[in-house]
PDB file of C-alpha atoms in Angstrom:
ATOM      1  CA  MET A   1      48.524 -56.062   1.099  1.00  0.00           C
ATOM      2  CA  LYS A   2      52.114 -55.936   2.282  1.00  0.00           C
ATOM      3  CA  ILE A   3      53.226 -58.149   5.176  1.00  0.00           C
ATOM      4  CA  SER A   4      56.598 -57.501   6.786  1.00  0.00           C
ATOM      5  CA  LYS A   5      59.198 -60.248   6.536  1.00  0.00           C
ATOM      6  CA  GLN A   6      59.271 -60.763  10.313  1.00  0.00           C
ATOM      7  CA  VAL A   7      55.493 -61.101  10.565  1.00  0.00           C
ATOM      8  CA  GLN A   8      55.282 -63.414   7.550  1.00  0.00           C
ATOM      9  CA  GLU A   9      58.011 -65.681   8.906  1.00  0.00           C
ATOM     10  CA  ALA A  10      56.184 -65.928  12.240  1.00  0.00           C
ATOM     11  CA  LEU A  11      52.902 -66.747  10.498  1.00  0.00           C
ATOM     12  CA  ASN A  12      54.578 -69.359   8.295  1.00  0.00           C
ATOM     13  CA  SER A  13      56.045 -71.093  11.350  1.00  0.00           C
ATOM     14  CA  ASN A  14      52.847 -70.731  13.410  1.00  0.00           C
ATOM     15  CA  GLY A  15      54.664 -68.420  15.825  1.00  0.00           C
ATOM     16  CA  PRO A  16      52.873 -65.985  18.130  1.00  0.00           C
ATOM     17  CA  VAL A  17      51.856 -62.688  16.497  1.00  0.00           C
ATOM     18  CA  VAL A  18      49.709 -59.886  17.917  1.00  0.00           C
ATOM     19  CA  ALA A  19      48.167 -57.150  15.776  1.00  0.00           C
ATOM     20  CA  LEU A  20      48.097 -53.546  16.993  1.00  0.00           C
ATOM     21  CA  GLU A  21      46.022 -50.680  15.627  1.00  0.00           C
ATOM     22  CA  SER A  22      47.505 -47.390  14.451  1.00  0.00           C
ATOM     23  CA  THR A  23      44.828 -44.790  15.230  1.00  0.00           C
ATOM     24  CA  ILE A  24      46.284 -44.330  18.706  1.00  0.00           C
ATOM     25  CA  ILE A  25      49.470 -43.237  16.918  1.00  0.00           C
ATOM     26  CA  SER A  26      47.802 -40.809  14.529  1.00  0.00           C
ATOM     27  CA  HIS A  27      44.782 -39.560  16.467  1.00  0.00           C
ATOM     28  CA  GLY A  28      45.152 -40.664  20.074  1.00  0.00           C
ATOM     29  CA  LEU A  29      48.298 -38.862  21.222  1.00  0.00           C
ATOM     30  CA  PRO A  30      50.362 -35.787  20.288  1.00  0.00           C
ATOM     31  CA  TYR A  31      53.772 -36.109  18.608  1.00  0.00           C
ATOM     32  CA  PRO A  32      56.334 -37.289  19.771  1.00  0.00           C
ATOM     33  CA  ARG A  33      54.496 -39.125  22.552  1.00  0.00           C
ATOM     34  CA  ASN A  34      52.506 -41.088  20.006  1.00  0.00           C
ATOM     35  CA  ILE A  35      55.553 -42.616  18.337  1.00  0.00           C
ATOM     36  CA  ALA A  36      57.122 -43.355  21.730  1.00  0.00           C
ATOM     37  CA  ALA A  37      53.944 -45.191  22.798  1.00  0.00           C
ATOM     38  CA  ALA A  38      53.841 -47.156  19.530  1.00  0.00           C
ATOM     39  CA  ARG A  39      57.413 -48.330  20.054  1.00  0.00           C
ATOM     40  CA  GLU A  40      56.738 -49.131  23.697  1.00  0.00           C
ATOM     41  CA  PHE A  41      53.742 -51.298  22.778  1.00  0.00           C
ATOM     42  CA  GLU A  42      55.775 -53.200  20.193  1.00  0.00           C
ATOM     43  CA  GLN A  43      58.642 -53.680  22.649  1.00  0.00           C
ATOM     44  CA  GLN A  44      56.222 -55.149  25.196  1.00  0.00           C
ATOM     45  CA  LEU A  45      55.386 -57.883  22.715  1.00  0.00           C
ATOM     46  CA  ILE A  46      59.008 -58.470  21.743  1.00  0.00           C
ATOM     47  CA  ASP A  47      59.955 -58.804  25.416  1.00  0.00           C
ATOM     48  CA  ALA A  48      57.157 -61.377  25.793  1.00  0.00           C
ATOM     49  CA  GLY A  49      58.498 -63.414  22.878  1.00  0.00           C
ATOM     50  CA  VAL A  50      55.757 -62.330  20.468  1.00  0.00           C
ATOM     51  CA  VAL A  51      56.070 -60.685  17.047  1.00  0.00           C
ATOM     52  CA  PRO A  52      54.281 -57.303  16.928  1.00  0.00           C
ATOM     53  CA  ALA A  53      52.257 -56.451  13.832  1.00  0.00           C
ATOM     54  CA  THR A  54      51.222 -52.805  13.933  1.00  0.00           C
ATOM     55  CA  ILE A  55      48.839 -52.275  11.025  1.00  0.00           C
ATOM     56  CA  GLY A  56      48.435 -49.162   8.898  1.00  0.00           C
ATOM     57  CA  ILE A  57      48.170 -47.979   5.305  1.00  0.00           C
ATOM     58  CA  ILE A  58      51.281 -46.625   3.587  1.00  0.00           C
ATOM     59  CA  ASN A  59      50.822 -44.871   0.241  1.00  0.00           C
ATOM     60  CA  GLY A  60      47.535 -46.696  -0.198  1.00  0.00           C
ATOM     61  CA  VAL A  61      48.906 -50.150   0.653  1.00  0.00           C
ATOM     62  CA  PRO A  62      47.564 -51.935   3.760  1.00  0.00           C
ATOM     63  CA  THR A  63      50.728 -52.857   5.653  1.00  0.00           C
ATOM     64  CA  ILE A  64      50.905 -55.586   8.278  1.00  0.00           C
ATOM     65  CA  GLY A  65      53.907 -54.917  10.502  1.00  0.00           C
ATOM     66  CA  LEU A  66      54.969 -51.298  10.109  1.00  0.00           C
ATOM     67  CA  SER A  67      58.675 -50.494   9.999  1.00  0.00           C
ATOM     68  CA  GLN A  68      60.092 -47.720  12.182  1.00  0.00           C
ATOM     69  CA  ASP A  69      60.040 -45.323   9.217  1.00  0.00           C
ATOM     70  CA  GLU A  70      56.432 -46.291   8.487  1.00  0.00           C
ATOM     71  CA  LEU A  71      55.452 -45.710  12.113  1.00  0.00           C
ATOM     72  CA  GLU A  72      56.876 -42.195  11.753  1.00  0.00           C
ATOM     73  CA  GLN A  73      54.791 -41.658   8.616  1.00  0.00           C
ATOM     74  CA  ILE A  74      51.608 -42.727  10.398  1.00  0.00           C
ATOM     75  CA  ALA A  75      52.478 -40.445  13.321  1.00  0.00           C
ATOM     76  CA  SER A  76      52.841 -37.405  11.076  1.00  0.00           C
ATOM     77  CA  GLU A  77      50.069 -34.853  10.640  1.00  0.00           C
ATOM     78  CA  GLY A  78      47.462 -35.459   7.957  1.00  0.00           C
ATOM     79  CA  THR A  79      47.182 -39.249   8.263  1.00  0.00           C
ATOM     80  CA  ALA A  80      43.629 -40.322   7.443  1.00  0.00           C
ATOM     81  CA  LYS A  81      41.597 -42.208  10.039  1.00  0.00           C
ATOM     82  CA  SER A  82      40.589 -45.412   8.282  1.00  0.00           C
ATOM     83  CA  SER A  83      37.704 -47.737   8.999  1.00  0.00           C
ATOM     84  CA  VAL A  84      36.859 -50.667   6.723  1.00  0.00           C
ATOM     85  CA  ARG A  85      34.709 -48.571   4.401  1.00  0.00           C
ATOM     86  CA  ASP A  86      37.614 -46.155   3.853  1.00  0.00           C
ATOM     87  CA  LEU A  87      40.179 -48.779   2.805  1.00  0.00           C
ATOM     88  CA  PRO A  88      39.426 -48.842  -0.957  1.00  0.00           C
ATOM     89  CA  ILE A  89      39.246 -45.051  -1.105  1.00  0.00           C
ATOM     90  CA  ILE A  90      42.569 -44.597   0.673  1.00  0.00           C
ATOM     91  CA  ALA A  91      44.088 -47.281  -1.573  1.00  0.00           C
ATOM     92  CA  ALA A  92      42.834 -45.508  -4.701  1.00  0.00           C
ATOM     93  CA  LYS A  93      44.160 -42.155  -3.508  1.00  0.00           C
ATOM     94  CA  GLY A  94      47.506 -43.677  -2.529  1.00  0.00           C
ATOM     95  CA  ILE A  95      47.676 -41.896   0.816  1.00  0.00           C
ATOM     96  CA  ASN A  96      48.582 -42.903   4.365  1.00  0.00           C
ATOM     97  CA  GLY A  97      45.927 -44.145   6.754  1.00  0.00           C
ATOM     98  CA  ALA A  98      45.728 -45.209  10.398  1.00  0.00           C
ATOM     99  CA  THR A  99      43.477 -48.173  11.014  1.00  0.00           C
ATOM    100  CA  THR A 100      40.629 -48.213  13.521  1.00  0.00           C
ATOM    101  CA  VAL A 101      39.641 -51.306  15.510  1.00  0.00           C
ATOM    102  CA  ALA A 102      37.371 -52.406  12.641  1.00  0.00           C
ATOM    103  CA  ALA A 103      39.972 -51.938   9.905  1.00  0.00           C
ATOM    104  CA  THR A 104      42.746 -53.487  11.997  1.00  0.00           C
ATOM    105  CA  ALA A 105      40.661 -56.568  12.777  1.00  0.00           C
ATOM    106  CA  PHE A 106      39.628 -56.866   9.117  1.00  0.00           C
ATOM    107  CA  LEU A 107      43.213 -56.695   7.833  1.00  0.00           C
ATOM    108  CA  ALA A 108      44.600 -58.885  10.631  1.00  0.00           C
ATOM    109  CA  ALA A 109      42.089 -61.596   9.748  1.00  0.00           C
ATOM    110  CA  LYS A 110      43.002 -61.386   6.048  1.00  0.00           C
ATOM    111  CA  ALA A 111      46.681 -61.748   6.963  1.00  0.00           C
ATOM    112  CA  GLY A 112      46.000 -64.786   9.155  1.00  0.00           C
ATOM    113  CA  ILE A 113      46.776 -63.113  12.496  1.00  0.00           C
ATOM    114  CA  ARG A 114      44.661 -64.603  15.279  1.00  0.00           C
ATOM    115  CA  VAL A 115      45.068 -62.069  18.123  1.00  0.00           C
ATOM    116  CA  PHE A 116      44.592 -58.301  18.241  1.00  0.00           C
ATOM    117  CA  ALA A 117      45.181 -56.022  21.254  1.00  0.00           C
ATOM    118  CA  THR A 118      43.421 -52.684  21.461  1.00  0.00           C
ATOM    119  CA  GLY A 119      42.294 -50.226  24.108  1.00  0.00           C
ATOM    120  CA  GLY A 120      38.521 -50.164  23.948  1.00  0.00           C
ATOM    121  CA  LEU A 121      35.988 -51.443  21.463  1.00  0.00           C
ATOM    122  CA  GLY A 122      33.616 -49.070  19.693  1.00  0.00           C
ATOM    123  CA  GLY A 123      29.939 -49.586  20.390  1.00  0.00           C
ATOM    124  CA  VAL A 124      26.434 -48.201  20.354  1.00  0.00           C
ATOM    125  CA  HIS A 125      26.365 -44.504  21.153  1.00  0.00           C
ATOM    126  CA  GLN A 126      24.033 -42.772  23.577  1.00  0.00           C
ATOM    127  CA  GLY A 127      20.833 -41.806  21.753  1.00  0.00           C
ATOM    128  CA  ALA A 128      21.451 -44.262  18.930  1.00  0.00           C
ATOM    129  CA  ASN A 129      17.737 -45.037  18.817  1.00  0.00           C
ATOM    130  CA  GLU A 130      17.397 -41.609  17.162  1.00  0.00           C
ATOM    131  CA  THR A 131      20.771 -41.131  15.473  1.00  0.00           C
ATOM    132  CA  PHE A 132      21.541 -44.750  14.486  1.00  0.00           C
ATOM    133  CA  ASP A 133      25.106 -43.980  15.608  1.00  0.00           C
ATOM    134  CA  GLU A 134      26.852 -47.305  16.049  1.00  0.00           C
ATOM    135  CA  SER A 135      30.516 -48.170  15.562  1.00  0.00           C
ATOM    136  CA  ALA A 136      31.473 -50.291  12.569  1.00  0.00           C
ATOM    137  CA  ASP A 137      33.615 -52.278  15.029  1.00  0.00           C
ATOM    138  CA  LEU A 138      30.573 -54.336  15.983  1.00  0.00           C
ATOM    139  CA  THR A 139      29.418 -55.448  12.553  1.00  0.00           C
ATOM    140  CA  THR A 140      32.977 -55.951  11.325  1.00  0.00           C
ATOM    141  CA  LEU A 141      33.841 -58.287  14.198  1.00  0.00           C
ATOM    142  CA  ALA A 142      30.885 -60.475  13.240  1.00  0.00           C
ATOM    143  CA  THR A 143      32.890 -61.644  10.200  1.00  0.00           C
ATOM    144  CA  CYS A 144      36.528 -61.428  11.335  1.00  0.00           C
ATOM    145  CA  PRO A 145      37.805 -64.505  13.229  1.00  0.00           C
ATOM    146  CA  VAL A 146      40.311 -62.805  15.522  1.00  0.00           C
ATOM    147  CA  VAL A 147      40.643 -62.671  19.300  1.00  0.00           C
ATOM    148  CA  VAL A 148      40.181 -59.040  20.327  1.00  0.00           C
ATOM    149  CA  VAL A 149      41.504 -58.110  23.764  1.00  0.00           C
ATOM    150  CA  SER A 150      39.741 -54.960  24.926  1.00  0.00           C
ATOM    151  CA  ALA A 151      38.988 -53.135  28.179  1.00  0.00           C
ATOM    152  CA  GLY A 152      35.302 -53.176  27.283  1.00  0.00           C
ATOM    153  CA  VAL A 153      33.885 -49.982  25.784  1.00  0.00           C
ATOM    154  CA  LYS A 154      34.167 -46.370  26.897  1.00  0.00           C
ATOM    155  CA  SER A 155      31.699 -45.421  29.598  1.00  0.00           C
ATOM    156  CA  VAL A 156      30.354 -42.562  27.441  1.00  0.00           C
ATOM    157  CA  LEU A 157      28.746 -45.191  25.189  1.00  0.00           C
ATOM    158  CA  ASP A 158      25.538 -47.133  25.732  1.00  0.00           C
ATOM    159  CA  ILE A 159      27.014 -50.275  27.277  1.00  0.00           C
ATOM    160  CA  SER A 160      23.711 -52.104  27.583  1.00  0.00           C
ATOM    161  CA  ALA A 161      22.843 -51.569  23.915  1.00  0.00           C
ATOM    162  CA  THR A 162      26.384 -52.513  22.892  1.00  0.00           C
ATOM    163  CA  LEU A 163      26.147 -55.839  24.695  1.00  0.00           C
ATOM    164  CA  GLU A 164      22.753 -56.463  23.079  1.00  0.00           C
ATOM    165  CA  ARG A 165      24.219 -55.813  19.617  1.00  0.00           C
ATOM    166  CA  LEU A 166      27.154 -58.125  20.301  1.00  0.00           C
ATOM    167  CA  GLU A 167      24.666 -60.842  21.205  1.00  0.00           C
ATOM    168  CA  THR A 168      22.576 -60.189  18.090  1.00  0.00           C
ATOM    169  CA  LEU A 169      25.693 -60.401  15.915  1.00  0.00           C
ATOM    170  CA  SER A 170      26.700 -63.702  17.601  1.00  0.00           C
ATOM    171  CA  ILE A 171      30.036 -62.304  18.764  1.00  0.00           C
ATOM    172  CA  PRO A 172      31.040 -64.208  21.919  1.00  0.00           C
ATOM    173  CA  VAL A 173      32.118 -62.019  24.837  1.00  0.00           C
ATOM    174  CA  VAL A 174      34.237 -63.566  27.582  1.00  0.00           C
ATOM    175  CA  GLY A 175      35.532 -61.843  30.703  1.00  0.00           C
ATOM    176  CA  TYR A 176      39.221 -62.359  31.472  1.00  0.00           C
ATOM    177  CA  LYS A 177      39.359 -63.202  35.185  1.00  0.00           C
ATOM    178  CA  THR A 178      36.099 -61.285  35.631  1.00  0.00           C
ATOM    179  CA  THR A 179      32.367 -61.812  35.310  1.00  0.00           C
ATOM    180  CA  ASN A 180      31.727 -58.079  34.947  1.00  0.00           C
ATOM    181  CA  PHE A 181      31.955 -56.160  31.681  1.00  0.00           C
ATOM    182  CA  PRO A 182      34.584 -53.413  32.083  1.00  0.00           C
ATOM    183  CA  SER A 183      33.944 -49.827  31.010  1.00  0.00           C
ATOM    184  CA  PHE A 184      37.369 -48.765  29.739  1.00  0.00           C
ATOM    185  CA  TRP A 185      38.620 -46.279  32.354  1.00  0.00           C
ATOM    186  CA  LEU A 186      36.857 -48.288  35.057  1.00  0.00           C
ATOM    187  CA  PRO A 187      37.303 -52.026  35.689  1.00  0.00           C
ATOM    188  CA  THR A 188      33.569 -52.600  36.138  1.00  0.00           C
ATOM    189  CA  SER A 189      30.154 -51.570  34.873  1.00  0.00           C
ATOM    190  CA  ASP A 190      26.569 -52.377  35.823  1.00  0.00           C
ATOM    191  CA  TYR A 191      26.575 -55.381  33.492  1.00  0.00           C
ATOM    192  CA  THR A 192      27.605 -58.968  34.142  1.00  0.00           C
ATOM    193  CA  LEU A 193      28.883 -61.468  31.601  1.00  0.00           C
ATOM    194  CA  ASP A 194      27.630 -64.967  30.966  1.00  0.00           C
ATOM    195  CA  TRP A 195      31.129 -66.379  30.496  1.00  0.00           C
ATOM    196  CA  SER A 196      34.601 -65.884  31.902  1.00  0.00           C
ATOM    197  CA  VAL A 197      38.026 -67.531  31.725  1.00  0.00           C
ATOM    198  CA  ASN A 198      41.015 -67.518  34.060  1.00  0.00           C
ATOM    199  CA  SER A 199      43.864 -68.229  31.651  1.00  0.00           C
ATOM    200  CA  ALA A 200      45.172 -67.793  28.127  1.00  0.00           C
ATOM    201  CA  ASP A 201      44.944 -71.563  27.661  1.00  0.00           C
ATOM    202  CA  GLU A 202      41.181 -71.388  28.161  1.00  0.00           C
ATOM    203  CA  VAL A 203      40.950 -68.701  25.484  1.00  0.00           C
ATOM    204  CA  ALA A 204      42.991 -70.853  23.090  1.00  0.00           C
ATOM    205  CA  ALA A 205      40.593 -73.762  23.712  1.00  0.00           C
ATOM    206  CA  ILE A 206      37.648 -71.552  22.748  1.00  0.00           C
ATOM    207  CA  VAL A 207      39.456 -70.433  19.585  1.00  0.00           C
ATOM    208  CA  PHE A 208      40.058 -74.078  18.674  1.00  0.00           C
ATOM    209  CA  GLN A 209      36.356 -74.845  19.063  1.00  0.00           C
ATOM    210  CA  GLN A 210      35.402 -71.788  17.020  1.00  0.00           C
ATOM    211  CA  GLN A 211      37.659 -73.060  14.258  1.00  0.00           C
ATOM    212  CA  LYS A 212      36.163 -76.552  14.409  1.00  0.00           C
ATOM    213  CA  LEU A 213      32.685 -75.070  14.095  1.00  0.00           C
ATOM    214  CA  GLY A 214      33.711 -72.857  11.193  1.00  0.00           C
ATOM    215  CA  SER A 215      32.754 -69.690  13.064  1.00  0.00           C
ATOM    216  CA  LEU A 216      33.668 -66.446  11.307  1.00  0.00           C
ATOM    217  CA  ALA A 217      33.042 -64.215  14.318  1.00  0.00           C
ATOM    218  CA  ALA A 218      35.671 -62.609  16.488  1.00  0.00           C
ATOM    219  CA  LEU A 219      36.113 -63.604  20.121  1.00  0.00           C
ATOM    220  CA  LEU A 220      35.948 -60.543  22.371  1.00  0.00           C
ATOM    221  CA  ILE A 221      38.011 -60.839  25.542  1.00  0.00           C
ATOM    222  CA  ALA A 222      36.884 -58.242  28.087  1.00  0.00           C
ATOM    223  CA  ASN A 223      39.986 -57.468  30.128  1.00  0.00           C
ATOM    224  CA  PRO A 224      39.507 -54.872  32.886  1.00  0.00           C
ATOM    225  CA  VAL A 225      42.151 -52.303  33.696  1.00  0.00           C
ATOM    226  CA  PRO A 226      43.823 -53.252  37.021  1.00  0.00           C
ATOM    227  CA  ASP A 227      42.252 -51.546  40.024  1.00  0.00           C
ATOM    228  CA  ASP A 228      45.457 -49.725  40.931  1.00  0.00           C
ATOM    229  CA  GLN A 229      45.697 -48.260  37.411  1.00  0.00           C
ATOM    230  CA  ALA A 230      42.017 -47.370  36.956  1.00  0.00           C
ATOM    231  CA  TRP A 231      40.544 -43.890  37.090  1.00  0.00           C
ATOM    232  CA  ASN A 232      39.045 -42.921  40.433  1.00  0.00           C
ATOM    233  CA  LYS A 233      35.308 -43.531  40.003  1.00  0.00           C
ATOM    234  CA  ALA A 234      34.199 -40.395  41.827  1.00  0.00           C
ATOM    235  CA  ASP A 235      36.443 -38.213  39.646  1.00  0.00           C
ATOM    236  CA  HIS A 236      35.339 -40.160  36.553  1.00  0.00           C
ATOM    237  CA  ASP A 237      31.652 -39.563  37.299  1.00  0.00           C
ATOM    238  CA  ILE A 238      32.145 -35.827  37.915  1.00  0.00           C
ATOM    239  CA  VAL A 239      34.105 -35.316  34.689  1.00  0.00           C
ATOM    240  CA  LEU A 240      31.619 -37.325  32.603  1.00  0.00           C
ATOM    241  CA  GLU A 241      28.712 -35.303  33.978  1.00  0.00           C
ATOM    242  CA  LYS A 242      30.512 -32.095  33.012  1.00  0.00           C
ATOM    243  CA  ALA A 243      31.329 -33.528  29.566  1.00  0.00           C
ATOM    244  CA  PHE A 244      27.705 -34.436  28.761  1.00  0.00           C
ATOM    245  CA  ALA A 245      26.540 -31.014  30.010  1.00  0.00           C
ATOM    246  CA  ALA A 246      29.125 -29.268  27.823  1.00  0.00           C
ATOM    247  CA  ALA A 247      28.081 -31.276  24.752  1.00  0.00           C
ATOM    248  CA  ASN A 248      24.439 -30.415  25.379  1.00  0.00           C
ATOM    249  CA  LYS A 249      25.239 -26.711  25.843  1.00  0.00           C
ATOM    250  CA  ALA A 250      27.341 -26.662  22.662  1.00  0.00           C
ATOM    251  CA  GLY A 251      24.522 -28.309  20.712  1.00  0.00           C
ATOM    252  CA  VAL A 252      26.724 -31.189  19.579  1.00  0.00           C
ATOM    253  CA  ARG A 253      24.715 -33.935  17.886  1.00  0.00           C
ATOM    254  CA  GLY A 254      25.064 -37.310  16.208  1.00  0.00           C
ATOM    255  CA  LYS A 255      28.477 -38.708  15.366  1.00  0.00           C
ATOM    256  CA  HIS A 256      30.197 -35.574  16.675  1.00  0.00           C
ATOM    257  CA  VAL A 257      29.126 -36.211  20.278  1.00  0.00           C
ATOM    258  CA  THR A 258      31.634 -38.920  21.219  1.00  0.00           C
ATOM    259  CA  PRO A 259      34.750 -37.157  19.800  1.00  0.00           C
ATOM    260  CA  PHE A 260      33.610 -33.989  21.604  1.00  0.00           C
ATOM    261  CA  LEU A 261      33.144 -35.884  24.878  1.00  0.00           C
ATOM    262  CA  LEU A 262      36.507 -37.637  24.662  1.00  0.00           C
ATOM    263  CA  ASP A 263      38.388 -34.407  23.912  1.00  0.00           C
ATOM    264  CA  PHE A 264      36.596 -32.649  26.750  1.00  0.00           C
ATOM    265  CA  ILE A 265      37.321 -35.511  29.159  1.00  0.00           C
ATOM    266  CA  VAL A 266      41.077 -35.450  28.471  1.00  0.00           C
ATOM    267  CA  GLY A 267      41.223 -31.725  29.292  1.00  0.00           C
ATOM    268  CA  ALA A 268      38.807 -31.787  32.216  1.00  0.00           C
ATOM    269  CA  SER A 269      40.638 -34.695  33.838  1.00  0.00           C
ATOM    270  CA  ASN A 270      44.051 -33.016  33.456  1.00  0.00           C
ATOM    271  CA  GLN A 271      44.971 -35.963  31.205  1.00  0.00           C
ATOM    272  CA  ALA A 272      44.194 -38.524  33.925  1.00  0.00           C
ATOM    273  CA  SER A 273      41.896 -40.295  31.466  1.00  0.00           C
ATOM    274  CA  LEU A 274      44.711 -40.439  28.913  1.00  0.00           C
ATOM    275  CA  GLU A 275      47.109 -42.024  31.396  1.00  0.00           C
ATOM    276  CA  VAL A 276      44.530 -44.693  32.241  1.00  0.00           C
ATOM    277  CA  ASN A 277      44.029 -45.250  28.506  1.00  0.00           C
ATOM    278  CA  LEU A 278      47.731 -46.002  28.071  1.00  0.00           C
ATOM    279  CA  SER A 279      47.769 -48.274  31.129  1.00  0.00           C
ATOM    280  CA  LEU A 280      44.881 -50.381  29.931  1.00  0.00           C
ATOM    281  CA  VAL A 281      46.418 -50.737  26.449  1.00  0.00           C
ATOM    282  CA  ARG A 282      49.622 -52.030  28.055  1.00  0.00           C
ATOM    283  CA  ASN A 283      47.600 -54.471  30.133  1.00  0.00           C
ATOM    284  CA  ASN A 284      45.652 -55.677  27.096  1.00  0.00           C
ATOM    285  CA  ILE A 285      48.896 -56.219  25.192  1.00  0.00           C
ATOM    286  CA  LEU A 286      50.266 -58.416  27.981  1.00  0.00           C
ATOM    287  CA  VAL A 287      47.138 -60.569  27.965  1.00  0.00           C
ATOM    288  CA  ALA A 288      47.072 -60.709  24.154  1.00  0.00           C
ATOM    289  CA  ALA A 289      50.703 -61.881  24.144  1.00  0.00           C
ATOM    290  CA  GLU A 290      49.880 -64.794  26.455  1.00  0.00           C
ATOM    291  CA  ILE A 291      46.837 -65.736  24.372  1.00  0.00           C
ATOM    292  CA  SER A 292      48.866 -65.611  21.163  1.00  0.00           C
ATOM    293  CA  LYS A 293      51.503 -67.925  22.653  1.00  0.00           C
ATOM    294  CA  ALA A 294      48.844 -70.327  23.925  1.00  0.00           C
ATOM    295  CA  ILE A 295      47.244 -70.500  20.477  1.00  0.00           C
ATOM    296  CA  ALA A 296      50.636 -71.079  18.853  1.00  0.00           C
ATOM    297  CA  LEU A 297      51.464 -73.877  21.323  1.00  0.00           C
ATOM    298  CA  GLY A 298      48.119 -75.458  20.555  1.00  0.00           C
ATOM    299  CA  GLY A 299      48.990 -75.600  16.885  1.00  0.00           C
ATOM    300  CA  ILE A 300      45.950 -73.562  15.827  1.00  0.00           C
ATOM    301  CA  ASN A 301      46.385 -72.130  12.314  1.00  0.00           C
TER     302      ASN A 301
END
């Protein structure tokens, strides 16, 4: 594993560092908007006094803190989408890979980074009782002690089952200034949370207690997209209904359903869903930056 000099210096001095995933660069946006977004996200952290650590795989080497040239490589066509199970294969082949939530959290934890900002967490898919389709994000976070700031999970997933799995895996879920679990494009869902916090300092206190207890699980911070940046719920519901109908008509099954739905939703919403996606990532980065600074001030290693 290669750690950039800037990231390593921050870790050595217990400075604030926030990890960022790279699949949004390779698979979430078209070029050159993807590289512009990646740089914008990193600049947000720099402006907040936090060291950004975008994670990816360069020529088979997991890299913590991509350089500008490496960001360009990840943004280029042909970059492999890499979950935890793919890491040894990509390393053996010596190719470039963009890390998912699971792989980013896994590598961030190995590097000693305590906070990770993403868009939305993967979860249990609709119909998983027949397909067993469940994101590796859930099981991976059960053994990676990082704070994950997420806008919940996408509303196309089975939110109820996802929350049940998080409970089973003993992954604590805490709402950030909310008692309602957000559903990515929307700030709310039909599900309430047992716990909430109102500040980054409260999150840092939980992290300290996790460390004292020797917990290996992540801490999931559910941070809703601001109301004025969220997707209009009526439009959201109409587009999702059309998306599920289109998937059914096309005969899409299993693990192919969610990618089909998400691609359909971007087009059917005239990219409104994509704009909300970018807004909520920016919001999660701001919260992650404050949490990272609070942990650093608390002297948590």
